Amino acid sequence: MDASSHYRQLIKLGREEFLAAAAPAVLVRFRGEASGSDGARTLTLDHDDEEPIDETLPMDGIGAFSVSDIDMAIHPLLKKPGASFPDRITIGRTSNNDIAISDHSISRLHAYVKVQGTTWVVADAGSKNGSWVRGEPLEARRERPIRSREVLRLGDVDLTFYLAPDLFHVLGGYL
């Protein structure tokens, strides 16, 4: 069972069980809808006391979405046992990374994320094709905070960062 199917099953258990079993955060790559849409539309969410955050969540022509129709890859932000760089979760094209994304625009070691206290940070690892958060380029090896629901662009790949409670909601879970 892939991570996406696993998380869709966890959602059926309820919020507390979901949060107990899920990774603390994930990266989600939305790859379009089952109906054949390219999923290129972007949903903007408004939050109290915050600027709107763009989210790469595919939408239909009238601005609605059905989670069951969305083809997504969920990458739990967990460290592989025995992997290099024990203090960070690496993202890259090769299988020796904690998160491997097979795309020509992704470098072998493209970027990394880690937790500093209660804040998640992201950094480009010196990639060839660059990384962006909120549309702003990341400098190589300079860590920047990333908030839940923000889009992380690595090369040509858009990934949305979610903390587990927000992922629960996006997958259709209710309080």
Short mmCIF file of C-alpha atoms in Angstrom, two decimals:
data_model
loop_
_atom_site.label_atom_id
_atom_site.label_comp_id
_atom_site.label_asym_id
_atom_site.label_seq_id
_atom_site.Cartn_x
_atom_site.Cartn_y
_atom_site.Cartn_z
CA MET A 1 0.00 0.00 0.00
CA ASP A 2 1.46 3.37 -0.96
CA ALA A 3 1.49 6.33 1.44
CA SER A 4 -1.49 8.00 -0.24
CA SER A 5 -3.68 4.90 0.21
CA HIS A 6 -2.40 4.48 3.77
CA TYR A 7 -3.36 8.05 4.69
CA ARG A 8 -6.79 7.68 3.05
CA GLN A 9 -7.37 4.64 5.26
CA LEU A 10 -6.12 6.45 8.38
CA ILE A 11 -8.63 9.27 7.83
CA LYS A 12 -11.46 6.77 8.42
CA LEU A 13 -10.23 6.17 11.98
CA GLY A 14 -10.93 9.72 13.11
CA ARG A 15 -8.79 12.72 13.99
CA GLU A 16 -7.05 11.48 17.15
CA GLU A 17 -6.11 8.13 15.64
CA PHE A 18 -4.99 9.83 12.42
CA LEU A 19 -2.71 12.22 14.29
CA ALA A 20 -1.28 9.40 16.42
CA ALA A 21 -0.43 7.27 13.36
CA ALA A 22 0.55 9.91 10.78
CA ALA A 23 3.95 11.49 10.28
CA PRO A 24 4.14 14.95 11.90
CA ALA A 25 4.36 16.53 8.44
CA VAL A 26 4.25 15.53 4.77
CA LEU A 27 4.94 16.82 1.30
CA VAL A 28 2.08 16.25 -1.15
CA ARG A 29 2.42 16.26 -4.91
CA PHE A 30 -0.94 16.69 -6.60
CA ARG A 31 -0.86 15.05 -10.00
CA GLY A 32 -4.30 15.86 -11.39
CA GLU A 33 -7.77 14.46 -11.09
CA ALA A 34 -9.02 11.05 -12.16
CA SER A 35 -11.12 12.78 -14.81
CA GLY A 36 -7.91 13.61 -16.68
CA SER A 37 -7.42 17.21 -15.61
CA ASP A 38 -3.81 18.29 -15.40
CA GLY A 39 -4.43 19.63 -11.89
CA ALA A 40 -2.70 22.89 -12.70
CA ARG A 41 -5.21 25.11 -10.93
CA THR A 42 -4.28 26.42 -7.52
CA LEU A 43 -6.52 26.82 -4.50
CA THR A 44 -5.96 29.86 -2.30
CA LEU A 45 -6.92 29.56 1.33
CA ASP A 46 -7.50 32.57 3.55
CA HIS A 47 -6.41 32.30 7.15
CA ASP A 48 -7.19 34.58 10.05
CA ASP A 49 -4.33 37.01 10.71
CA GLU A 50 -2.32 35.64 7.78
CA GLU A 51 -1.85 36.34 4.12
CA PRO A 52 -3.58 33.96 1.68
CA ILE A 53 -1.49 30.85 1.06
CA ASP A 54 -1.38 29.20 -2.36
CA GLU A 55 -1.86 25.48 -2.29
CA THR A 56 -1.35 23.14 -5.24
CA LEU A 57 -4.71 21.44 -4.73
CA PRO A 58 -6.44 20.53 -8.04
CA MET A 59 -9.86 22.03 -8.54
CA ASP A 60 -12.64 21.48 -11.05
CA GLY A 61 -13.99 24.21 -13.32
CA ILE A 62 -16.37 25.55 -10.66
CA GLY A 63 -13.85 25.77 -7.84
CA ALA A 64 -14.75 22.58 -6.00
CA PHE A 65 -12.79 19.40 -5.45
CA SER A 66 -13.36 15.84 -4.38
CA VAL A 67 -10.48 14.22 -2.52
CA SER A 68 -11.42 10.81 -3.90
CA ASP A 69 -10.81 12.13 -7.43
CA ILE A 70 -7.40 13.60 -6.70
CA ASP A 71 -4.30 11.67 -7.70
CA MET A 72 -1.68 12.60 -5.16
CA ALA A 73 1.62 11.32 -3.90
CA ILE A 74 2.12 11.76 -0.17
CA HIS A 75 5.70 11.83 1.08
CA PRO A 76 5.82 11.50 4.89
CA LEU A 77 8.63 13.59 6.38
CA LEU A 78 10.35 10.75 8.20
CA LYS A 79 14.00 9.77 8.32
CA LYS A 80 14.96 6.46 6.66
CA PRO A 81 16.81 4.16 9.06
CA GLY A 82 20.55 4.37 8.48
CA ALA A 83 20.29 7.21 5.94
CA SER A 84 22.90 9.96 5.73
CA PHE A 85 22.47 13.32 7.47
CA PRO A 86 20.65 12.16 10.64
CA ASP A 87 19.58 15.71 11.53
CA ARG A 88 17.64 16.38 8.30
CA ILE A 89 15.23 14.76 5.87
CA THR A 90 16.77 14.80 2.41
CA ILE A 91 14.85 15.18 -0.83
CA GLY A 92 16.31 14.25 -4.19
CA ARG A 93 16.13 12.14 -7.33
CA THR A 94 18.08 9.13 -6.04
CA SER A 95 16.83 6.38 -3.74
CA ASN A 96 19.41 7.11 -1.03
CA ASN A 97 17.39 10.23 -0.07
CA ASP A 98 14.67 10.08 2.57
CA ILE A 99 12.23 11.29 -0.08
CA ALA A 100 13.00 10.23 -3.65
CA ILE A 101 11.21 12.11 -6.43
CA SER A 102 11.80 10.74 -9.89
CA ASP A 103 11.85 13.84 -12.10
CA HIS A 104 14.53 15.12 -14.48
CA SER A 105 14.47 18.59 -12.88
CA ILE A 106 15.28 17.25 -9.39
CA SER A 107 18.97 17.00 -8.45
CA ARG A 108 20.41 13.85 -6.86
CA LEU A 109 20.37 15.74 -3.52
CA HIS A 110 18.08 18.69 -4.14
CA ALA A 111 16.89 20.01 -0.76
CA TYR A 112 16.25 19.10 2.85
CA VAL A 113 13.77 19.83 5.63
CA LYS A 114 14.11 19.57 9.38
CA VAL A 115 12.46 20.65 12.59
CA GLN A 116 14.03 23.38 14.72
CA GLY A 117 12.11 23.47 17.96
CA THR A 118 8.49 23.68 16.79
CA THR A 119 9.30 25.22 13.40
CA TRP A 120 9.94 23.33 10.20
CA VAL A 121 12.66 24.74 7.95
CA VAL A 122 13.65 23.99 4.36
CA ALA A 123 16.85 24.61 2.42
CA ASP A 124 18.09 24.06 -1.09
CA ALA A 125 21.09 21.72 -1.00
CA GLY A 126 22.89 23.42 -3.90
CA SER A 127 20.63 22.03 -6.61
CA LYS A 128 21.08 22.75 -10.30
CA ASN A 129 17.46 23.79 -11.00
CA GLY A 130 16.69 25.65 -7.77
CA SER A 131 14.05 25.66 -5.05
CA TRP A 132 11.36 28.17 -4.06
CA VAL A 133 8.97 28.75 -1.14
CA ARG A 134 6.11 31.22 -1.58
CA GLY A 135 7.57 31.90 -5.04
CA GLU A 136 10.79 33.22 -3.51
CA PRO A 137 14.03 31.43 -4.41
CA LEU A 138 15.93 29.61 -1.69
CA GLU A 139 19.64 30.25 -1.35
CA ALA A 140 21.80 27.14 -1.24
CA ARG A 141 22.15 25.76 2.29
CA ARG A 142 20.33 28.72 3.87
CA GLU A 143 17.42 27.44 5.95
CA ARG A 144 14.06 29.21 5.85
CA PRO A 145 10.86 28.48 7.76
CA ILE A 146 8.03 26.78 5.89
CA ARG A 147 4.44 26.95 7.08
CA SER A 148 1.74 24.37 6.64
CA ARG A 149 -0.02 24.61 3.26
CA GLU A 150 2.85 26.44 1.58
CA VAL A 151 4.09 25.34 -1.80
CA LEU A 152 7.68 24.18 -2.09
CA ARG A 153 8.88 24.14 -5.68
CA LEU A 154 11.86 21.92 -6.44
CA GLY A 155 12.97 22.26 -10.05
CA ASP A 156 9.73 21.78 -12.00
CA VAL A 157 7.91 19.94 -9.19
CA ASP A 158 5.40 21.59 -6.86
CA LEU A 159 4.95 20.01 -3.44
CA THR A 160 2.64 21.29 -0.73
CA PHE A 161 3.90 21.09 2.86
CA TYR A 162 1.28 19.99 5.40
CA LEU A 163 1.39 19.49 9.12
CA ALA A 164 -0.61 16.40 10.11
CA PRO A 165 -3.70 18.28 11.42
CA ASP A 166 -3.99 20.22 8.15
CA LEU A 167 -3.53 17.06 6.09
CA PHE A 168 -6.36 15.45 8.06
CA HIS A 169 -8.64 18.30 6.99
CA VAL A 170 -7.47 18.29 3.34
CA LEU A 171 -8.13 14.55 3.08
CA GLY A 172 -11.71 15.11 4.18
CA GLY A 173 -11.45 14.59 7.92
CA TYR A 174 -13.66 16.63 10.20
CA LEU A 175 -13.27 17.78 13.79
#
